[in-house]
Coordinates of C-alpha atoms in Angstrom, one line a residue:
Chain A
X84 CA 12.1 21.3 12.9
X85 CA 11.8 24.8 12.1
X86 CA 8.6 24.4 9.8
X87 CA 6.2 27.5 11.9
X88 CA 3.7 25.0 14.0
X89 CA -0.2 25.8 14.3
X90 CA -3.0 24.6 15.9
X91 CA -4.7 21.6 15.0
X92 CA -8.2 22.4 14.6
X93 CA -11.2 20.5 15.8
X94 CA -8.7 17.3 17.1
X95 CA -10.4 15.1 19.9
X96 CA -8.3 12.7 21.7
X97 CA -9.6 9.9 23.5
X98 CA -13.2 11.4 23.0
X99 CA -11.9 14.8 24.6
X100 CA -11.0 17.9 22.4
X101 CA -7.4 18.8 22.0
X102 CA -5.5 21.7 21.9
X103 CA -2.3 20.8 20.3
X104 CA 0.2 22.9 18.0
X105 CA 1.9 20.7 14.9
X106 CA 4.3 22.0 12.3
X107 CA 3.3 20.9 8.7
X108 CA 5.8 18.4 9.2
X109 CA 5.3 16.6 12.6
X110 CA 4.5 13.2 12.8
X111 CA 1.1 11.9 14.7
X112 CA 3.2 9.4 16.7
X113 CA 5.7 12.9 17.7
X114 CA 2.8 15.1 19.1
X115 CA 1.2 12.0 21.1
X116 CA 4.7 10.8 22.3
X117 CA 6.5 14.0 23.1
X118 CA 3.7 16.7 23.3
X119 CA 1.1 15.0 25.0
X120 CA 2.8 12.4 27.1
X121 CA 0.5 9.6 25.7
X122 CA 3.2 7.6 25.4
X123 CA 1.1 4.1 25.2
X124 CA 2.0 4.1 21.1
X125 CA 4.7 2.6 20.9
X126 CA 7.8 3.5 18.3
X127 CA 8.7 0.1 16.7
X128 CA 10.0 0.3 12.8
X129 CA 9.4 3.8 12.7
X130 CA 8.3 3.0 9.1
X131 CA 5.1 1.5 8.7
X132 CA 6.3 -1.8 9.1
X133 CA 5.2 -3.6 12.5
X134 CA 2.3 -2.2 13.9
X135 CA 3.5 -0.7 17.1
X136 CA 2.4 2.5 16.9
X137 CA -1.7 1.4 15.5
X138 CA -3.9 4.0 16.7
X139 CA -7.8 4.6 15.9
X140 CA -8.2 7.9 13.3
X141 CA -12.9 8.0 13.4
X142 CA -12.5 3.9 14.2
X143 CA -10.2 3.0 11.7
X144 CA -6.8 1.6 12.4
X145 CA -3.9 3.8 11.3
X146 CA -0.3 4.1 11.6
X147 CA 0.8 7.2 13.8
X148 CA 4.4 7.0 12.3
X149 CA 3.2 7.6 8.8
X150 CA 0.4 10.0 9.8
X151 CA 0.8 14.1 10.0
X152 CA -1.0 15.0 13.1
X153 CA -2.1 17.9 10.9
X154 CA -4.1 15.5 9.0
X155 CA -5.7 14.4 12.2
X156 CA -7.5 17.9 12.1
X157 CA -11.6 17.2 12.2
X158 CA -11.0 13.7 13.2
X159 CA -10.6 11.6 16.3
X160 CA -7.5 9.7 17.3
X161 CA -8.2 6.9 19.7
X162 CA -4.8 5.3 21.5
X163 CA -5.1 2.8 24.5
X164 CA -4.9 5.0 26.7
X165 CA -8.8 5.8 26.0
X166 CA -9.8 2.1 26.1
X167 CA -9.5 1.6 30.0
X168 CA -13.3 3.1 31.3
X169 CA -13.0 4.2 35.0
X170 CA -10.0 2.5 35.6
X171 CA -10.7 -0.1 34.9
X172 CA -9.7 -2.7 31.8
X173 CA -11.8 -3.2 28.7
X174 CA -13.1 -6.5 27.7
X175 CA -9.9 -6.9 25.6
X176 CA -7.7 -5.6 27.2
X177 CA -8.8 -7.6 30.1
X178 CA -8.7 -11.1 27.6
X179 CA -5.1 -10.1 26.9
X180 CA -4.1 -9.8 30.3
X181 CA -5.9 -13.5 31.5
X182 CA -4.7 -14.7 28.1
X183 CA -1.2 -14.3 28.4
X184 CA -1.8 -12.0 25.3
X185 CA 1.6 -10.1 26.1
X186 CA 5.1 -11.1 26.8
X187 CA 7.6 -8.1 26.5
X188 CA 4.8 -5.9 25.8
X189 CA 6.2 -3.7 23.3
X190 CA 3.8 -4.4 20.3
X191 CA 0.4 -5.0 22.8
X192 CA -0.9 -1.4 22.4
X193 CA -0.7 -2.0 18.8
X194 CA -1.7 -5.1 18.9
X195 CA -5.0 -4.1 21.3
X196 CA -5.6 -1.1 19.4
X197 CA -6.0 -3.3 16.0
X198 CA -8.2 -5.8 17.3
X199 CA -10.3 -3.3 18.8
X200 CA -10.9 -1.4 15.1
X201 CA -11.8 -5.2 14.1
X202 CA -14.3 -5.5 17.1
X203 CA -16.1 -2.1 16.7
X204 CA -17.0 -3.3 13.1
X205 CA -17.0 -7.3 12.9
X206 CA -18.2 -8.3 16.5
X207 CA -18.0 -11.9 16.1
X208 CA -15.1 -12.4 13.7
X209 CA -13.6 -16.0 12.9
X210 CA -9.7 -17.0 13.2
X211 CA -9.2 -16.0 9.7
X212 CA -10.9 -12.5 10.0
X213 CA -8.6 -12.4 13.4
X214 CA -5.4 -13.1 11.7
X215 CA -6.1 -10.5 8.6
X216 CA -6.8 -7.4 10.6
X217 CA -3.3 -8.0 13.0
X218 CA -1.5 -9.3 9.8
X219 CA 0.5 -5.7 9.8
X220 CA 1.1 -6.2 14.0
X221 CA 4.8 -7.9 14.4
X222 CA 5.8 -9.5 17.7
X223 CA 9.4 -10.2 18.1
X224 CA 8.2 -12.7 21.2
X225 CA 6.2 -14.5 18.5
X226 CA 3.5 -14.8 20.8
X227 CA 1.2 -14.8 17.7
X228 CA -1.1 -17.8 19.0
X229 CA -2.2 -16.2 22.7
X230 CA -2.6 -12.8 21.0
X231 CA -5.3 -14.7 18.8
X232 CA -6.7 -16.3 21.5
X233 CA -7.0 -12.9 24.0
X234 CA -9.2 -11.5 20.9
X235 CA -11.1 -14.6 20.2
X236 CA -12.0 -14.4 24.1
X237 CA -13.1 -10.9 24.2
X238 CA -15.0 -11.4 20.8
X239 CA -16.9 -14.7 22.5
X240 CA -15.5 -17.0 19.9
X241 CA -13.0 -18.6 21.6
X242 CA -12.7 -22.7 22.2
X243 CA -13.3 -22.3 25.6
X244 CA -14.6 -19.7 28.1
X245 CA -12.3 -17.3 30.5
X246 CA -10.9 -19.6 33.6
Chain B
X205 CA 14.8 7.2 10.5
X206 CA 15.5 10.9 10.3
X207 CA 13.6 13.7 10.5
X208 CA 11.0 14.9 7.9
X209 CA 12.4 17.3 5.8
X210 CA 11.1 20.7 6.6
X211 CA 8.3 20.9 4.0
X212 CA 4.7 22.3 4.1
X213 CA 1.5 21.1 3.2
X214 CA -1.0 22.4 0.8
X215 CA -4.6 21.0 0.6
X216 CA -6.3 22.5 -2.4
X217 CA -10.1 21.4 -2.9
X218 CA -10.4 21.9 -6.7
X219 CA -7.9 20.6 -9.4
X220 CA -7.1 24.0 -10.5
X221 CA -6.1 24.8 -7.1
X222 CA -4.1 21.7 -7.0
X223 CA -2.7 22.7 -10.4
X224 CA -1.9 26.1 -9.0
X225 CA -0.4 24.3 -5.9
X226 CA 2.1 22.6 -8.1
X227 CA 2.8 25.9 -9.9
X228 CA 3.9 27.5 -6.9
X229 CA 5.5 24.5 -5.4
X230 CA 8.1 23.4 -8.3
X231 CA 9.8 21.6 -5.5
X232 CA 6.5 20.3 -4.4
X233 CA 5.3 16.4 -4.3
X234 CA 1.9 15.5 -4.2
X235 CA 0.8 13.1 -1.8
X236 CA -2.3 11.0 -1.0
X237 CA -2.0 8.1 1.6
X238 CA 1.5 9.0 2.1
X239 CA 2.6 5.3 3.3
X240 CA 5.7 5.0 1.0
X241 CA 6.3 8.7 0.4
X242 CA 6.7 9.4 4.1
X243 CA 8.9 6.3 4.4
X244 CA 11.4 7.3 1.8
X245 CA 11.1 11.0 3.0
X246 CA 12.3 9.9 6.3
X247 CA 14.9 7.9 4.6
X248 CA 16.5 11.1 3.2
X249 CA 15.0 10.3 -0.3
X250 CA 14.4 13.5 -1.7
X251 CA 13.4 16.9 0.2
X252 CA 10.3 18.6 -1.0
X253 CA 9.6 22.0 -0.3
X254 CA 6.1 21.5 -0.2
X255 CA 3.4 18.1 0.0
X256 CA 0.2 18.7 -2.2
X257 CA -2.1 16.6 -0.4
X258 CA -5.1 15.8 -3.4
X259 CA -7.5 13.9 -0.7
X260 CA -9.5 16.9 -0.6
X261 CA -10.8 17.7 -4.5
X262 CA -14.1 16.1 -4.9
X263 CA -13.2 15.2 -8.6
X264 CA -10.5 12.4 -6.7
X265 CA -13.3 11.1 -5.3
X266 CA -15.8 8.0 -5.2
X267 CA -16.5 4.6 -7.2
X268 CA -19.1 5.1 -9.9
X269 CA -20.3 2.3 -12.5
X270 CA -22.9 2.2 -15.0
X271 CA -23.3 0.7 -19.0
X272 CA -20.0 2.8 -19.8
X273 CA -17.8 0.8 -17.5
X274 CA -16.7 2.0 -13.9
X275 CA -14.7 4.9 -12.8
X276 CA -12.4 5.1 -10.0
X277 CA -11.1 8.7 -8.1
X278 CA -7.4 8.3 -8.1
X279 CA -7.7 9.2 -4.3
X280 CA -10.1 6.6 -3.5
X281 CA -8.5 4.0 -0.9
X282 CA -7.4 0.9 -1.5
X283 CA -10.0 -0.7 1.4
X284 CA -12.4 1.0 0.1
X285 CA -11.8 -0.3 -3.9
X286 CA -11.0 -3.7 -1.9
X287 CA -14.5 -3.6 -0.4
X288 CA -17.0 -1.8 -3.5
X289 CA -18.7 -5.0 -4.3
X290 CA -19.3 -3.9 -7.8
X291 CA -15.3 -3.9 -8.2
X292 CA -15.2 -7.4 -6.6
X293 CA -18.0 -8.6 -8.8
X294 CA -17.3 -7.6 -12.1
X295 CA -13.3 -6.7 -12.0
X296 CA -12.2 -9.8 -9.4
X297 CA -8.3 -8.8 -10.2
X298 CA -8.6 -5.5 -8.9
X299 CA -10.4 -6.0 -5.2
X300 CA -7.7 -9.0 -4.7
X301 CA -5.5 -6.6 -5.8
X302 CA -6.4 -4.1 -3.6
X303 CA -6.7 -6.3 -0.6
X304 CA -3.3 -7.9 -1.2
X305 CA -1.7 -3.7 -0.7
X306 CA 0.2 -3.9 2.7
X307 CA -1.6 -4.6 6.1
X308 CA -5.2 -3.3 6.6
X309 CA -3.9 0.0 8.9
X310 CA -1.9 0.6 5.1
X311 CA -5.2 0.4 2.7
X312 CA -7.4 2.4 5.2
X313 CA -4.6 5.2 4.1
X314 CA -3.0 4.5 0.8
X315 CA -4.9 4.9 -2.6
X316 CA -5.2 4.0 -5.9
X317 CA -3.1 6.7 -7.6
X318 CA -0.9 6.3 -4.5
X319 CA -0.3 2.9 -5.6
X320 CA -0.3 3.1 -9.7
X321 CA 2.3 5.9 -8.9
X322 CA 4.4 4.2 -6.2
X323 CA 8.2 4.3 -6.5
X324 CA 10.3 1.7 -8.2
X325 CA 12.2 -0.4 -5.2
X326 CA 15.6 -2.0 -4.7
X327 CA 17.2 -3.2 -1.8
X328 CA 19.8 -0.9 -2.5
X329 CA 17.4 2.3 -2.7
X330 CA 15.0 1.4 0.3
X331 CA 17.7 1.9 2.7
X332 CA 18.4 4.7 5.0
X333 CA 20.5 7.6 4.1
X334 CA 23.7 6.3 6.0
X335 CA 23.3 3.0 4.7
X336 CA 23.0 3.9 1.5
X337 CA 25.9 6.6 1.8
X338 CA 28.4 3.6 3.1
X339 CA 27.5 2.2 0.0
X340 CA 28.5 4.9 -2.2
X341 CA 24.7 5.4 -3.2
X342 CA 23.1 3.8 -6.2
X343 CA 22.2 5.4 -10.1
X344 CA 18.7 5.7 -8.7
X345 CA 19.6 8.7 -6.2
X346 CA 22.7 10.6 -5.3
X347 CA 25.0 8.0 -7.3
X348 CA 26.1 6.8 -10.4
X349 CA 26.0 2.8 -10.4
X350 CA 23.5 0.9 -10.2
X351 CA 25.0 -1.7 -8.0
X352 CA 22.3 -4.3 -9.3
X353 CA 23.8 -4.3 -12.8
X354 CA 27.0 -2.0 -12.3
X355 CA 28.2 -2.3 -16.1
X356 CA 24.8 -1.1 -17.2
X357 CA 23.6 2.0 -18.0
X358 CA 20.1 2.1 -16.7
X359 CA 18.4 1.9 -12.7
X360 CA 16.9 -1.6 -12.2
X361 CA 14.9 -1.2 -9.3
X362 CA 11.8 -3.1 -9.9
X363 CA 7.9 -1.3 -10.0
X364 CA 6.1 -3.1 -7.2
X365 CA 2.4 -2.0 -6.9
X366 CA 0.2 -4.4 -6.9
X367 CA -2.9 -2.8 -8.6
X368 CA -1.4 -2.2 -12.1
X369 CA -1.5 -5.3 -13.8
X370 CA -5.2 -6.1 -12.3
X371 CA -6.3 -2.9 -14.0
X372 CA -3.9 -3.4 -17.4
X373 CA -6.0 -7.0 -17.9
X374 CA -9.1 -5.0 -17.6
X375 CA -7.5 -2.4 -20.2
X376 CA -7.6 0.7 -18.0
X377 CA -7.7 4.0 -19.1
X378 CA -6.3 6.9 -16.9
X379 CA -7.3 10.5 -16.6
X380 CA -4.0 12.9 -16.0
X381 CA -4.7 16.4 -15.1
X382 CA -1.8 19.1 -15.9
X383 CA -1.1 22.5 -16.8
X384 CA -2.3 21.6 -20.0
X385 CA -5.7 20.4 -19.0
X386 CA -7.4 16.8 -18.6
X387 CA -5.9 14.4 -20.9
X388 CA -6.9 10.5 -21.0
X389 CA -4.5 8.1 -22.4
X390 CA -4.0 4.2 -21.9
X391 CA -2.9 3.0 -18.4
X392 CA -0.2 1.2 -20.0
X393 CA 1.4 4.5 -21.6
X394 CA 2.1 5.7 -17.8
X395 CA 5.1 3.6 -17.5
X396 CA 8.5 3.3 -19.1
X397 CA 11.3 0.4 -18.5
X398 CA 13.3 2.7 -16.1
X399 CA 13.8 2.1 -12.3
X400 CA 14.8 5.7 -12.0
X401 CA 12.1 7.4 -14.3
X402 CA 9.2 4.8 -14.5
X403 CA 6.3 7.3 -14.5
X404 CA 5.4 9.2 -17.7
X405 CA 4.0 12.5 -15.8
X406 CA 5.7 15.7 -16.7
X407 CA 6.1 17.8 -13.8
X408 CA 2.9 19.6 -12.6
X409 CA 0.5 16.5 -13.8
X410 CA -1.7 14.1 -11.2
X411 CA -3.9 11.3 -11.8
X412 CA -7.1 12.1 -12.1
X413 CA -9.2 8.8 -12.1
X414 CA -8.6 5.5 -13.6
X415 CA -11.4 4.8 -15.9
X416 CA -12.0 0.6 -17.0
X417 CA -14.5 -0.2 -19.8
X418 CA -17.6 -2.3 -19.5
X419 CA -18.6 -5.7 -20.6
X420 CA -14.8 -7.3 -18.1
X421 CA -13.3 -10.8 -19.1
X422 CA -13.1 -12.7 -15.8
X423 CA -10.3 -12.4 -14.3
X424 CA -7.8 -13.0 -10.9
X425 CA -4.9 -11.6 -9.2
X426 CA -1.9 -13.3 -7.3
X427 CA 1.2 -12.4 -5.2
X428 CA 4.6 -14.1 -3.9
X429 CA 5.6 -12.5 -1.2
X430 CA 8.3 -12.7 1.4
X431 CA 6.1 -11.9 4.4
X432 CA 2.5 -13.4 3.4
X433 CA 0.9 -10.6 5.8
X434 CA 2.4 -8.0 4.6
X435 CA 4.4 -7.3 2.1
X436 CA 5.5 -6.0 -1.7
X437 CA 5.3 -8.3 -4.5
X438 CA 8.2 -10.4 -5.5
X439 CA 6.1 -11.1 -8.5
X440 CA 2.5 -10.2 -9.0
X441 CA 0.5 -11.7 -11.9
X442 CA -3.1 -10.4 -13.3
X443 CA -4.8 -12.9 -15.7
X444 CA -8.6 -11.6 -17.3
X445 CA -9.4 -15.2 -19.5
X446 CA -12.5 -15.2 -22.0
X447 CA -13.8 -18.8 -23.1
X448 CA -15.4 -19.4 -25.8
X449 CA -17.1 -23.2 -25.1
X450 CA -13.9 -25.0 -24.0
X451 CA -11.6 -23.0 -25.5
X452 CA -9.8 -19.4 -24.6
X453 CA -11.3 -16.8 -26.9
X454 CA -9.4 -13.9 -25.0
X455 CA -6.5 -13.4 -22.6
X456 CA -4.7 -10.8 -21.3
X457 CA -1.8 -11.2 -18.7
X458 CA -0.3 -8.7 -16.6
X459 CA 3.3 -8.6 -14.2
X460 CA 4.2 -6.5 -11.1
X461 CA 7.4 -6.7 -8.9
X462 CA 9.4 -8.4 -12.1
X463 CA 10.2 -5.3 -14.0
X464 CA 10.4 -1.7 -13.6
X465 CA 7.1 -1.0 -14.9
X466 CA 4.0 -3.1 -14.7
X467 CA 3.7 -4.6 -18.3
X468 CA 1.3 -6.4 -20.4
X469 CA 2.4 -10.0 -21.6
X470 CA 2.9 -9.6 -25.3
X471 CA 2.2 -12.9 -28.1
X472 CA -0.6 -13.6 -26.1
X473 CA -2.7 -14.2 -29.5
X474 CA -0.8 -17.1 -30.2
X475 CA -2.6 -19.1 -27.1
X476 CA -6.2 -17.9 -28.5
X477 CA -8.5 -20.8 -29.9
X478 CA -7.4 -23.6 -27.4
X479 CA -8.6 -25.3 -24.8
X480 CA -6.5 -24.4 -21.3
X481 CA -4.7 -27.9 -20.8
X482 CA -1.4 -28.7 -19.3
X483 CA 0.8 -28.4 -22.8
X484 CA -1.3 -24.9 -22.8
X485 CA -0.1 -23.9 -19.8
X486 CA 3.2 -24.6 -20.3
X487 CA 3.5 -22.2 -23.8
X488 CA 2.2 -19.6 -21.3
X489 CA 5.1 -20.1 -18.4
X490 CA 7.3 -19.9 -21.2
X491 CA 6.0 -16.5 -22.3
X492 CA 6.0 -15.2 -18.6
X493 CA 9.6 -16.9 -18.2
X494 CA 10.7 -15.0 -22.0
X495 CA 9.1 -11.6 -20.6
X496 CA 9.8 -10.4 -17.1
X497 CA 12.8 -9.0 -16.2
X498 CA 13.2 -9.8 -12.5
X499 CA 16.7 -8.5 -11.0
X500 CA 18.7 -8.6 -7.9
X501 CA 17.2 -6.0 -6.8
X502 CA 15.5 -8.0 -3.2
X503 CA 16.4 -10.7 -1.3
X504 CA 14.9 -13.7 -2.8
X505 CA 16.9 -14.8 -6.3
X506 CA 15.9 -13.2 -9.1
X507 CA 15.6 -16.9 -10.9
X508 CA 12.9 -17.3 -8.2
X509 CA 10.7 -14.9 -9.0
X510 CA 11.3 -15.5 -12.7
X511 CA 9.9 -18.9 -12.1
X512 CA 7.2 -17.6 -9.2
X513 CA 6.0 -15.3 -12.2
X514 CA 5.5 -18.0 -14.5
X515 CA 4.2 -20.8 -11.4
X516 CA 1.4 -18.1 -11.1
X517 CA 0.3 -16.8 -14.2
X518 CA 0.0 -20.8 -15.4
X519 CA -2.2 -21.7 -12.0
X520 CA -4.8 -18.1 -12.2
X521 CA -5.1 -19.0 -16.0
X522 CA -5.7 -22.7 -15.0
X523 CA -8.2 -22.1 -13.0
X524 CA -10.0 -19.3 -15.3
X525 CA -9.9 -21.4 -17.9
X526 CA -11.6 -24.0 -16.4
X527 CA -8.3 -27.0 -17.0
X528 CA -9.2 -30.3 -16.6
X529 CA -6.1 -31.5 -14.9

């Protein structure tokens, strides 16, 4: 990459400004990964195809491997690393974890980081609403049935309380 | 995946600085959405010296309707056309359209002149660069066979956006700016039955805003897919139906995924003045059957979505026209 890099102006991460420098040509998922460390967005496809690497651009769920972090410029990015408040879980995080919402892992941040965009704007969604906003989130365990059950618990929809 | 080529970006505000952009750029793309541009771009397809991102120029911009019809900014997303509920209300075709674009993550990004100007697609062209090296490349880029059709002459990788046909049944109108000016021509005049040049735009020229007329047919949109989630159309049919009492008094029918241009069903006049019945339905499969062009150019058989073309087209004109059976 020999494209001259500048800074990205006016970038807040995890509701905290940034001070970052991208070439025209980096990759969102690159500066968060390798220049930042916030290596919680995962690289799956690479190519906008599973979901792994869903982050929040003002609330909305994007793909970091198909987004220019010089784009990002204005905006705020949101990865699961800013979820946790304190140290301490969110509610969805929290339903994945007592839901056995993960099994190797790899797509959960992606996964999370999806059904919180869904969350933040339909509070109370049903199965179906569930399944459409994860619909681009692959998991090679196939754990597809506990993932919609961890959001159905954090949203208070689910069959049956939280043991 | 490898890396981005070493390009840079330019984000003009106004068309003419867009316009001026491309002029200084010749080796310049433009870009909106960027979720199949940066894909390809990171699977060695082309090198541009330059993106021309055209989110920026207000003109690109917004949903507005009134008694002359409804006009859509060419950079307008394809959540937010999925979710306008005068789109969804009076052109049906083009929100399910819309919403049937990729995952949600890929329609809060990609756009409507991201998608009427997305390249053709082959399973021998979406392929990374040393894949497609092994295999000698293809007539679409870098080789010369097409190894779909290798005795033929021309690229048959197949046009697979989804919101084409919805706007062809609603007969769309586009607005292309250029170093010429603003011109407005027919949506269907875009395209051209080549997998390797499908999009009439000389170089320099954007879309503008797609422009449909008042007074829409109703109308529906459908998709086979391989992945029901997420995925591109293995064929994608657009039916707008007008009834007249019991019978169809207007019809227009338009494929995606089939071809390597989104196309309007042609003889369409011969099903006018009868009711929609099963004997109906059949002359239309037929039609469908006579008309697309699918190819081996994905995974499923072509004869598949040949018959998945047809399977559809009969079942969104059933139910429009309001069949009995």
């Amino acid at each position: 990459m020999s494209a001259a890099r500048k800074r990205v102006r006016a970038l807040r991460l995890n509701n905290r400004p940034v001070e970052v420098l991208a070439a025209d040509n980096t990759l969102l998922l690159d500066t968060l990964r390798e220049t930042l460390g916030q290596t919680g967005t995962k690289r799956g496809c690479d190519g906008g195809e599973c979901g792994a690497c869903t982050v929040l651009i003002d609330g909305t769920p994007r793909l970091a491997c198909l987004t220019r972090t010089q784009e990002c410029a204005g905006h705020h990015v949101e990865t699961i690393e800013g979820l946790a408040e304190n140290g301490r879980m969110s509610r969805l995080q929290r339903a994945f974890h007592e839901r056995l919402g993960a099994q190797c892992g790899y797509c959960t941040p992606g996964m999370v980081m999806a059904a919180e965009g869904l969350l933040r704007h339909t509070p109370h969604p049903d199965e179906a609403e569930i399944r459409a906003a994860l619909g681009g989130n692959i998991c090679r365990c196939t754990g597809y049935v506990k993932i919609i059950e961890a959001v159905q618990d954090a949203a208070g929809t689910g069959a049956e309380a939280a043991p | 995946m490898e890396l981005l080529p070493d390009f840079r970006v330019a984000t003009p505000v106004s068309i003419a600085a867009a316009l001026a952009a491309g002029k200084r750029h010749p080796g310049g793309r433009f870009v909106a959405g960027g979720t199949d541009l940066m894909v390809n771009l990171r699977h060695g397809i082309g090198a541009p010296t330059a993106l021309i991102d055209l989110r920026a120029i207000p003109e690109l911009r917004g949903i507005a309707s009134g008694t002359g019809g409804m006009s859509i900014g060419a950079a307008v997303t394809l959540a937010e056309l999925a979710a306008h509920p005068a789109v969804a209300a009076h052109y049906p075709a083009v929100a399910a359209a819309a919403a049937a674009v990729g995952a949600p993550a890929h329609r809060a990004a990609g756009t409507v002149g991201g998608n009427l100007c997305l390249d053709t697609r082959c399973m021998f062209y979406n392929r990374s660069a040393w894949w497609r090296e092994a295999n000698s490349f293809c007539l679409k880029h870098e080789g010369d066979t097409c190894h779909v059709a290798p005795t033929g002459k021309r690229c048959h990788a197949a046009f697979s956006g989804d919101l084409a046909p919805a706007l062809l049944v609603h007969d769309a109108a586009v607005e292309i700016a250029g170093p010429d000016g603003l011109r407005r021509q027919p949506l269907a005049d875009l395209y051209a039955e080549d997998g390797a040049a499908h999009l009439r735009l000389a170089p320099g020229e954007f879309l503008v805003r797609v422009a449909l007329p008042p007074d829409p047919w109703p109308s529906a949109y459908a998709k086979a897919r391989a992945r029901g989630a997420i995925d591109f159309p293995l064929a994608g049919v657009a039916v707008a139906l007008r009834r007249d009492g019991d019978t169809v008094a207007g019809l227009r029918v338009a494929l995606t995924g089939t071809n390597s241009r989104p196309f309007l069903l042609e003889g369409t006049a011969a099903l006018l003045g009868a009711a929609v019945d099963a004997a109906w339905r059949d002359r239309l499969g037929k039609l469908v059957q006579k008309q697309v062009l699918p190819m081996r150019t994905t995974l499923l058989a072509a004869q598949y979505r040949r018959r998945v073309a047809s399977a559809l087209a009969q079942r969104l004109a059933g139910a429009l026209g309001g069949a009995a059976d």
